[in-house]
Amino acid sequence: MSNGYHIVVCGSLVPDPLQALEPVTTPDGPALKNESMLPSVLDPWAAHALYEAAHLAKTVPGSKVWLVSLGPKAKLQQLMMTVAQKAPFEFVAVDGSASGFTDSFETAQALAKAIESIAGLDRQRLLLFGGCSSASRDAGTTVGMVGALLGIEEQFLAVDEIVPQEDGSFRVKERVEGAQYLVSECAGAPAVLAWATGNLPEPPNNPQVGMTNMRTIMPALAKAQPAGNLRGSLRFESVETPTQRRETRVVKDAGIDEIARELADWIRG
Amino acid sequence: MTDSNPGSAKPTLKTLPGDDVRQILWRYSDRYDLQMVVQAARSVARGLVARLVAEGARHTHEWTPDKQRLLEAMDEAGITAVAIDPEHGGYIPGPKNLALALVAFELSWVDAGAATASLAGNLALAPIHERGTPEQVAKYMGGAVPAAPGEDRRTLRGAFALTEPIPYVGVDTNTMAGRVRVAEWKEGEEPILHVDKRGRFITNAAFANFACAAVASDDPRIKGSCMVILEDTDEGVWDPGSPTLKLVHQLSATNDPIYSLKVPASRIIGGYTVQDGVIVPNYSHAEVIEAVFRRTRVTVGLMTAAKLLSAVEPVIRYHRQRFRGGGQLQPGSPRYELGIQQREDALHRLIDVWATGEAAASLGFYTARLFDEFDPLEREKDRLFAERGIKGARAQLKAFAAVKDAALEFIRLEHLPADRRDAARYEELLNDTLVQFVVKDALSQVFCPATKLWNTGVGANMMREAVSLMGGYGITEDCPGFLGQKWMDAQLEATYEGPEAVQRRQLTVTMVNDLFLAQFRHWIRQMRQIAAKKPGTGACTLATAMELWLWTIGYLQKAKDANGETLYHGQRQGVAFPMADALSWLLASRQQILDVLELEEKGGDNPALADGFEGTVAFLTDLCHVMAARASGEVGRIVAELVYGYLRHPSWDGDCDSCFRASELEAVASVVPGFDSSPLEVIQDDDTHADKAGPCVRFPGMERFRELRLKLDGCLTGARLAKDRAAAALTEVMIPEALDYPR
């Protein structure tokens, strides 16, 4: 492809998965106890999308990556100290709740509006990336709606791989039921790719990359527009954590076989 | 009367202090480069480093391929390049003491051996950075930047070779077995030197491809001592030697290398001149070392601080979950929810660990920042001296003495309110490089050894407490947070780069410097002012303890013991060393208070902190109070022993000015009724007396000391209430479900 892709990744923060989350009721509706004080990470689905975007941009000359984040400004700033080190991108911030108790549609509207305002973005070369389950309480609705609001009809959900072709088209592997993949050919941008886990490992933090990104991050945070009401008419009857007991431990880089064996052993008792 | 210790209605700690809080406390909230370095170091520490420890990589002394991955991970994450200036391929401009301190802190949160591996690389570069010629700096600093993909060169990795086999061990040794002599010196060409050096306990020696070795002249054609850069490609023997069988820090490579190499004289660090046919190094090895260690010791102190703070979360989790899973306990019951946290002792001891960790971090990071301010001053001072032709230690001391009065004047003006001082004079002194240099130098000469001494020494003892709080689990390999390993590691931190005795010896000299004491006096007033506004910090207690220390140091410098011997001098370590310990407690506690005040002042501006801010500040304030009380107690104990302990106890048969014969007493009482009811020492007419060592001590001239001692006891009011509140907060604070690194 001669000019490369313009890849916009939608991704924001979620509480660190190791935190014990406890829903509480506030005058504005449900929230998480001590939410603003809990450490945050980039939503893991969106993180995969970002790593894939960075890889794709590196592979296809002329490509560029934007990261569009909707979240509380102060929390986003802290998050960027890590995320900015992972890959080169230009940052666009929207100041609003990322609590998980927002409505997909309102969230999608705020994101679409932010994307429309990106200077220099060529919508004909646009690949819209995001996490397949992000900002939707796992319903998988948000990225698709952002695409729809931007008028993008080619949409791929639960993507694990994109293989660009020289003519600008690309092949996409999407997860479907029964551990099967659906392989599609797409003529090219614009398209929506909502990522599952992809195939790339998390890049190491690199402060040098981070410092380059900071040139756009701090101004973007300074001029972040408020997202407005993201709950719309959504009402929550009740919110509670699952009753199962969590037994968490951290094991990094374990293989699939190892994980499966451990689960099987645990079920057998 | 204002209650300095309000009751339980006070907001309390909701979550463990996160990055937002730490960035303000340790003053890098406006340094995005440092915030990113922290995240980069953290990802290596809690990723690869933790996996290596969990998988048992500490069980070998050898440098294994697995351990080698650490270097690659640190290269990849930008940690290796933190110490390098941008003109040589680094990315952090300006002084880097705080940056390196943060890296060491993050790595040590999981394993200090990994931190040492990183630190040792910087240590090898430090002599070149501080004293190297421009060519040396360009070659070795630039070469230490990891090679970029596609770049055809090997990354330079260094070792700092000072310590030698017994008997010549230790960082301040003036005698060395390492030797340098002229191997070849052709007319009009650069001399070729032969260097023989056997090292002991040399970190990075296993994989280093260059070493900075301290050697003494073994040739009349070379003067004194120097440090020389050796390379593994030099002609001769480059033997990394056998691994040191150390019990700790096994993720760093420590060997006993043997070097016998020919090198050009241009490898003498800082260069040389030829005077009357003799090679005269521009810097002796001692001058190079002094410039290096005064900075790198600070990071070691922070390594122990990180251990203490890293222990908090695993201990809380262990205590809460201790009785769960037994089948009989129901969720919601106090025993299920709180476990061992139902016991006050466990809570109080963890508060001691936490408070010590906070104080150690505050002290260490302050000192790192101090060196960031000091570095440019030192360079400017060097430039000025070179310009004015001031060379050699004696000439420099003379130049410093000439500005001492001006420096004292600056200190006085600095502590006056801006509207009450001579602004023009203050500005003039503020812009005087030499004045600023001696003022900051007086501080750095105290804070560096104090950080190394207190953080590692007291820290190691406190790590033992942390381990004990985990019961038997604490000394198992799979203890969450690797607390047992950290306890042992702390002992090495108290030893390497100058053991505790070296730090105390330095403090013996530097803590009585007039320029330091002048600043210390102002700090007492500062603590009182803080106490007036924030009584819950313990600042008032600390101020009294500082006054007591100041009185005592003045007394000890003038007084003699019962045998007429001078009390305070360099060789009388029984006097000077405990005073150094006492001062370190005070400095740590003071920095902790100052940091919490900074948080209170600046934290309100951060919306991310809004929710639990009051509670966080209240909790950290209580920790300050706990530490101030502990520090004051230590000071009280030490000074009382020193002031009274060198006086001879009065005896019944000596000249006792408070003793009365029973018959004398009776006679006086007949004239002065009630006199015999005074608390007097009475010797009966048959020479019998009360069963005790002698008449009780009454030393004239000690009134102020006794007054301060008594005052200090009273100043402890409220400290235990603060500890109770802090302990209660431990039972409520929200912690993650699991540690964020494997075990």
PDB file of C-alpha atoms in Angstrom, chain B residues 177-363:
ATOM      1  CA  ALA B 177      48.064  -4.254  46.517  1.00  0.00           C
ATOM      2  CA  GLY B 178      46.988  -3.294  43.001  1.00  0.00           C
ATOM      3  CA  ARG B 179      50.023  -1.926  41.213  1.00  0.00           C
ATOM      4  CA  VAL B 180      50.864   0.099  38.137  1.00  0.00           C
ATOM      5  CA  ARG B 181      54.306   0.514  36.602  1.00  0.00           C
ATOM      6  CA  VAL B 182      55.735   1.721  33.313  1.00  0.00           C
ATOM      7  CA  ALA B 183      56.073  -1.178  30.877  1.00  0.00           C
ATOM      8  CA  GLU B 184      57.405   0.814  27.968  1.00  0.00           C
ATOM      9  CA  TRP B 185      58.057   4.505  27.350  1.00  0.00           C
ATOM     10  CA  LYS B 186      59.521   5.375  24.003  1.00  0.00           C
ATOM     11  CA  GLU B 187      60.800   8.838  23.382  1.00  0.00           C
ATOM     12  CA  GLY B 188      57.984  11.112  22.171  1.00  0.00           C
ATOM     13  CA  GLU B 189      55.333   8.421  22.517  1.00  0.00           C
ATOM     14  CA  GLU B 190      52.685   7.698  25.052  1.00  0.00           C
ATOM     15  CA  PRO B 191      53.864   5.528  27.925  1.00  0.00           C
ATOM     16  CA  ILE B 192      52.528   1.985  28.140  1.00  0.00           C
ATOM     17  CA  LEU B 193      51.626   0.902  31.642  1.00  0.00           C
ATOM     18  CA  HIS B 194      51.481  -2.524  33.199  1.00  0.00           C
ATOM     19  CA  VAL B 195      48.625  -2.938  35.629  1.00  0.00           C
ATOM     20  CA  ASP B 196      48.333  -5.781  38.133  1.00  0.00           C
ATOM     21  CA  LYS B 197      45.114  -5.917  40.058  1.00  0.00           C
ATOM     22  CA  ARG B 198      43.397  -8.692  41.968  1.00  0.00           C
ATOM     23  CA  GLY B 199      39.877  -7.799  42.917  1.00  0.00           C
ATOM     24  CA  ARG B 200      37.550  -9.255  45.489  1.00  0.00           C
ATOM     25  CA  PHE B 201      33.787  -9.017  45.565  1.00  0.00           C
ATOM     26  CA  ILE B 202      33.729  -7.130  42.257  1.00  0.00           C
ATOM     27  CA  THR B 203      30.208  -6.812  40.905  1.00  0.00           C
ATOM     28  CA  ASN B 204      29.691  -7.331  37.176  1.00  0.00           C
ATOM     29  CA  ALA B 205      33.178  -8.859  36.829  1.00  0.00           C
ATOM     30  CA  ALA B 206      31.692 -12.032  35.356  1.00  0.00           C
ATOM     31  CA  PHE B 207      30.496 -10.317  32.199  1.00  0.00           C
ATOM     32  CA  ALA B 208      32.230  -6.919  32.179  1.00  0.00           C
ATOM     33  CA  ASN B 209      34.317  -6.030  29.151  1.00  0.00           C
ATOM     34  CA  PHE B 210      35.982  -3.091  30.867  1.00  0.00           C
ATOM     35  CA  ALA B 211      36.933  -2.339  34.448  1.00  0.00           C
ATOM     36  CA  CYS B 212      37.957   0.765  36.342  1.00  0.00           C
ATOM     37  CA  ALA B 213      40.716  -0.425  38.649  1.00  0.00           C
ATOM     38  CA  ALA B 214      42.253   1.395  41.601  1.00  0.00           C
ATOM     39  CA  VAL B 215      46.020   0.944  41.700  1.00  0.00           C
ATOM     40  CA  ALA B 216      49.051   2.390  43.449  1.00  0.00           C
ATOM     41  CA  SER B 217      52.342   3.207  41.799  1.00  0.00           C
ATOM     42  CA  ASP B 218      55.020   0.557  41.848  1.00  0.00           C
ATOM     43  CA  ASP B 219      57.404   2.686  39.845  1.00  0.00           C
ATOM     44  CA  PRO B 220      59.278   5.903  40.647  1.00  0.00           C
ATOM     45  CA  ARG B 221      58.207   7.163  37.225  1.00  0.00           C
ATOM     46  CA  ILE B 222      54.529   7.214  38.318  1.00  0.00           C
ATOM     47  CA  LYS B 223      53.377   9.353  41.204  1.00  0.00           C
ATOM     48  CA  GLY B 224      50.936   8.197  43.869  1.00  0.00           C
ATOM     49  CA  SER B 225      47.833   6.277  42.946  1.00  0.00           C
ATOM     50  CA  CYS B 226      45.197   6.465  40.265  1.00  0.00           C
ATOM     51  CA  MET B 227      42.328   4.652  38.637  1.00  0.00           C
ATOM     52  CA  VAL B 228      42.915   3.018  35.291  1.00  0.00           C
ATOM     53  CA  ILE B 229      40.488   1.731  32.684  1.00  0.00           C
ATOM     54  CA  LEU B 230      41.210  -1.847  31.658  1.00  0.00           C
ATOM     55  CA  GLU B 231      39.639  -3.653  28.724  1.00  0.00           C
ATOM     56  CA  ASP B 232      39.212  -7.353  28.097  1.00  0.00           C
ATOM     57  CA  THR B 233      41.001  -6.962  24.752  1.00  0.00           C
ATOM     58  CA  ASP B 234      44.153  -5.492  26.319  1.00  0.00           C
ATOM     59  CA  GLU B 235      47.359  -7.519  26.118  1.00  0.00           C
ATOM     60  CA  GLY B 236      47.834  -9.804  29.119  1.00  0.00           C
ATOM     61  CA  VAL B 237      45.609 -11.625  31.575  1.00  0.00           C
ATOM     62  CA  TRP B 238      41.924 -10.767  31.857  1.00  0.00           C
ATOM     63  CA  ASP B 239      40.505 -13.388  34.171  1.00  0.00           C
ATOM     64  CA  PRO B 240      37.010 -12.739  35.519  1.00  0.00           C
ATOM     65  CA  GLY B 241      37.913 -15.100  38.372  1.00  0.00           C
ATOM     66  CA  SER B 242      35.715 -17.332  40.419  1.00  0.00           C
ATOM     67  CA  PRO B 243      32.293 -16.289  41.637  1.00  0.00           C
ATOM     68  CA  THR B 244      32.117 -14.981  45.178  1.00  0.00           C
ATOM     69  CA  LEU B 245      30.147 -17.411  47.326  1.00  0.00           C
ATOM     70  CA  LYS B 246      27.871 -14.758  48.684  1.00  0.00           C
ATOM     71  CA  LEU B 247      24.591 -15.654  50.326  1.00  0.00           C
ATOM     72  CA  VAL B 248      22.717 -12.661  49.027  1.00  0.00           C
ATOM     73  CA  HIS B 249      22.124 -10.496  45.936  1.00  0.00           C
ATOM     74  CA  GLN B 250      22.574 -13.555  43.741  1.00  0.00           C
ATOM     75  CA  LEU B 251      21.052 -11.797  40.737  1.00  0.00           C
ATOM     76  CA  SER B 252      24.198  -9.727  40.521  1.00  0.00           C
ATOM     77  CA  ALA B 253      27.460 -11.188  39.262  1.00  0.00           C
ATOM     78  CA  THR B 254      30.160 -10.936  41.882  1.00  0.00           C
ATOM     79  CA  ASN B 255      33.600 -12.364  41.227  1.00  0.00           C
ATOM     80  CA  ASP B 256      37.189 -12.178  42.371  1.00  0.00           C
ATOM     81  CA  PRO B 257      38.907 -11.147  39.116  1.00  0.00           C
ATOM     82  CA  ILE B 258      42.584 -11.152  38.212  1.00  0.00           C
ATOM     83  CA  TYR B 259      43.901  -8.537  35.816  1.00  0.00           C
ATOM     84  CA  SER B 260      47.475  -8.262  34.573  1.00  0.00           C
ATOM     85  CA  LEU B 261      47.390  -6.061  31.501  1.00  0.00           C
ATOM     86  CA  LYS B 262      49.300  -3.586  29.402  1.00  0.00           C
ATOM     87  CA  VAL B 263      47.385  -0.372  28.722  1.00  0.00           C
ATOM     88  CA  PRO B 264      48.260   3.044  27.316  1.00  0.00           C
ATOM     89  CA  ALA B 265      48.681   5.802  29.908  1.00  0.00           C
ATOM     90  CA  SER B 266      45.712   7.595  28.343  1.00  0.00           C
ATOM     91  CA  ARG B 267      43.568   5.104  30.277  1.00  0.00           C
ATOM     92  CA  ILE B 268      44.404   6.833  33.550  1.00  0.00           C
ATOM     93  CA  ILE B 269      41.059   8.258  34.587  1.00  0.00           C
ATOM     94  CA  GLY B 270      41.138  12.030  34.348  1.00  0.00           C
ATOM     95  CA  GLY B 271      44.430  12.034  32.450  1.00  0.00           C
ATOM     96  CA  TYR B 272      47.950  12.858  33.618  1.00  0.00           C
ATOM     97  CA  THR B 273      50.834  15.236  33.151  1.00  0.00           C
ATOM     98  CA  VAL B 274      54.532  14.476  32.882  1.00  0.00           C
ATOM     99  CA  GLN B 275      56.602  16.432  35.357  1.00  0.00           C
ATOM    100  CA  ASP B 276      60.359  15.957  35.459  1.00  0.00           C
ATOM    101  CA  GLY B 277      60.029  12.614  33.758  1.00  0.00           C
ATOM    102  CA  VAL B 278      57.337  11.404  36.162  1.00  0.00           C
ATOM    103  CA  ILE B 279      53.750  10.554  35.229  1.00  0.00           C
ATOM    104  CA  VAL B 280      51.521  12.542  37.581  1.00  0.00           C
ATOM    105  CA  PRO B 281      47.873  11.435  37.449  1.00  0.00           C
ATOM    106  CA  ASN B 282      45.469  14.355  37.588  1.00  0.00           C
ATOM    107  CA  TYR B 283      43.413  12.509  40.203  1.00  0.00           C
ATOM    108  CA  SER B 284      44.511  10.040  42.845  1.00  0.00           C
ATOM    109  CA  HIS B 285      42.359   6.939  43.288  1.00  0.00           C
ATOM    110  CA  ALA B 286      41.024   8.422  46.549  1.00  0.00           C
ATOM    111  CA  GLU B 287      39.874  11.606  44.805  1.00  0.00           C
ATOM    112  CA  VAL B 288      38.043   9.593  42.181  1.00  0.00           C
ATOM    113  CA  ILE B 289      36.452   7.291  44.729  1.00  0.00           C
ATOM    114  CA  GLU B 290      35.305  10.154  46.900  1.00  0.00           C
ATOM    115  CA  ALA B 291      33.493  11.756  43.981  1.00  0.00           C
ATOM    116  CA  VAL B 292      31.877   8.451  43.090  1.00  0.00           C
ATOM    117  CA  PHE B 293      30.766   6.985  46.393  1.00  0.00           C
ATOM    118  CA  ARG B 294      29.262  10.125  47.781  1.00  0.00           C
ATOM    119  CA  ARG B 295      26.584   9.679  45.124  1.00  0.00           C
ATOM    120  CA  THR B 296      26.166   5.951  44.673  1.00  0.00           C
ATOM    121  CA  ARG B 297      25.784   5.227  48.377  1.00  0.00           C
ATOM    122  CA  VAL B 298      22.472   7.033  48.333  1.00  0.00           C
ATOM    123  CA  THR B 299      20.946   4.538  45.937  1.00  0.00           C
ATOM    124  CA  VAL B 300      22.033   1.695  48.186  1.00  0.00           C
ATOM    125  CA  GLY B 301      20.165   3.300  51.047  1.00  0.00           C
ATOM    126  CA  LEU B 302      17.064   3.440  48.905  1.00  0.00           C
ATOM    127  CA  MET B 303      17.348  -0.239  48.086  1.00  0.00           C
ATOM    128  CA  THR B 304      16.654  -1.076  51.718  1.00  0.00           C
ATOM    129  CA  ALA B 305      13.870   1.504  51.910  1.00  0.00           C
ATOM    130  CA  ALA B 306      12.119  -0.226  49.013  1.00  0.00           C
ATOM    131  CA  LYS B 307      12.280  -3.551  50.826  1.00  0.00           C
ATOM    132  CA  LEU B 308      10.509  -2.153  53.868  1.00  0.00           C
ATOM    133  CA  LEU B 309       7.711  -0.536  51.908  1.00  0.00           C
ATOM    134  CA  SER B 310       7.331  -3.598  49.704  1.00  0.00           C
ATOM    135  CA  ALA B 311       6.731  -5.699  52.812  1.00  0.00           C
ATOM    136  CA  VAL B 312       3.575  -3.871  53.832  1.00  0.00           C
ATOM    137  CA  GLU B 313       1.113  -5.349  51.346  1.00  0.00           C
ATOM    138  CA  PRO B 314       2.155  -9.009  51.687  1.00  0.00           C
ATOM    139  CA  VAL B 315       2.113  -8.796  55.475  1.00  0.00           C
ATOM    140  CA  ILE B 316      -1.372  -7.260  55.538  1.00  0.00           C
ATOM    141  CA  ARG B 317      -2.655  -9.927  53.173  1.00  0.00           C
ATOM    142  CA  TYR B 318      -1.062 -12.731  55.148  1.00  0.00           C
ATOM    143  CA  HIS B 319      -2.481 -11.434  58.408  1.00  0.00           C
ATOM    144  CA  ARG B 320      -5.980 -11.062  57.044  1.00  0.00           C
ATOM    145  CA  GLN B 321      -6.072 -14.445  55.358  1.00  0.00           C
ATOM    146  CA  ARG B 322      -4.255 -16.374  58.054  1.00  0.00           C
ATOM    147  CA  PHE B 323      -7.262 -18.305  59.346  1.00  0.00           C
ATOM    148  CA  ARG B 324      -9.277 -18.588  56.158  1.00  0.00           C
ATOM    149  CA  GLY B 325      -9.794 -21.855  54.397  1.00  0.00           C
ATOM    150  CA  GLY B 326     -10.116 -23.895  57.566  1.00  0.00           C
ATOM    151  CA  GLY B 327     -13.741 -24.704  56.850  1.00  0.00           C
ATOM    152  CA  GLN B 328     -15.112 -23.571  60.194  1.00  0.00           C
ATOM    153  CA  LEU B 329     -14.800 -19.852  59.774  1.00  0.00           C
ATOM    154  CA  GLN B 330     -17.549 -17.945  58.056  1.00  0.00           C
ATOM    155  CA  PRO B 331     -16.905 -14.893  55.897  1.00  0.00           C
ATOM    156  CA  GLY B 332     -17.917 -11.818  57.825  1.00  0.00           C
ATOM    157  CA  SER B 333     -16.677 -13.050  61.187  1.00  0.00           C
ATOM    158  CA  PRO B 334     -13.863 -10.942  62.679  1.00  0.00           C
ATOM    159  CA  ARG B 335     -11.513 -13.918  62.720  1.00  0.00           C
ATOM    160  CA  TYR B 336     -12.178 -14.599  59.043  1.00  0.00           C
ATOM    161  CA  GLU B 337     -11.935 -10.996  57.881  1.00  0.00           C
ATOM    162  CA  LEU B 338      -9.109  -9.737  60.081  1.00  0.00           C
ATOM    163  CA  GLY B 339      -7.191 -12.865  61.014  1.00  0.00           C
ATOM    164  CA  ILE B 340      -4.048 -11.877  62.860  1.00  0.00           C
ATOM    165  CA  GLN B 341      -5.005  -8.227  62.440  1.00  0.00           C
ATOM    166  CA  GLN B 342      -7.206  -8.726  65.480  1.00  0.00           C
ATOM    167  CA  ARG B 343      -4.011  -8.558  67.515  1.00  0.00           C
ATOM    168  CA  GLU B 344      -2.683  -5.119  68.362  1.00  0.00           C
ATOM    169  CA  ASP B 345       0.919  -6.251  68.486  1.00  0.00           C
ATOM    170  CA  ALA B 346       0.924  -7.404  64.871  1.00  0.00           C
ATOM    171  CA  LEU B 347      -0.554  -4.107  63.764  1.00  0.00           C
ATOM    172  CA  HIS B 348       1.820  -1.994  65.814  1.00  0.00           C
ATOM    173  CA  ARG B 349       4.871  -3.838  64.557  1.00  0.00           C
ATOM    174  CA  LEU B 350       3.813  -3.449  60.960  1.00  0.00           C
ATOM    175  CA  ILE B 351       3.311   0.259  61.594  1.00  0.00           C
ATOM    176  CA  ASP B 352       6.911   0.401  62.801  1.00  0.00           C
ATOM    177  CA  VAL B 353       8.076  -1.291  59.596  1.00  0.00           C
ATOM    178  CA  TRP B 354       5.972   1.004  57.447  1.00  0.00           C
ATOM    179  CA  ALA B 355       7.017   4.184  59.263  1.00  0.00           C
ATOM    180  CA  THR B 356      10.664   3.211  58.955  1.00  0.00           C
ATOM    181  CA  GLY B 357      10.222   2.539  55.246  1.00  0.00           C
ATOM    182  CA  GLU B 358       8.588   5.928  54.715  1.00  0.00           C
ATOM    183  CA  ALA B 359      11.313   7.733  56.634  1.00  0.00           C
ATOM    184  CA  ALA B 360      14.065   5.841  54.823  1.00  0.00           C
ATOM    185  CA  ALA B 361      12.557   6.650  51.437  1.00  0.00           C
ATOM    186  CA  SER B 362      12.097  10.301  52.377  1.00  0.00           C
ATOM    187  CA  LEU B 363      15.685  10.566  53.566  1.00  0.00           C
TER     188      LEU B 363
END
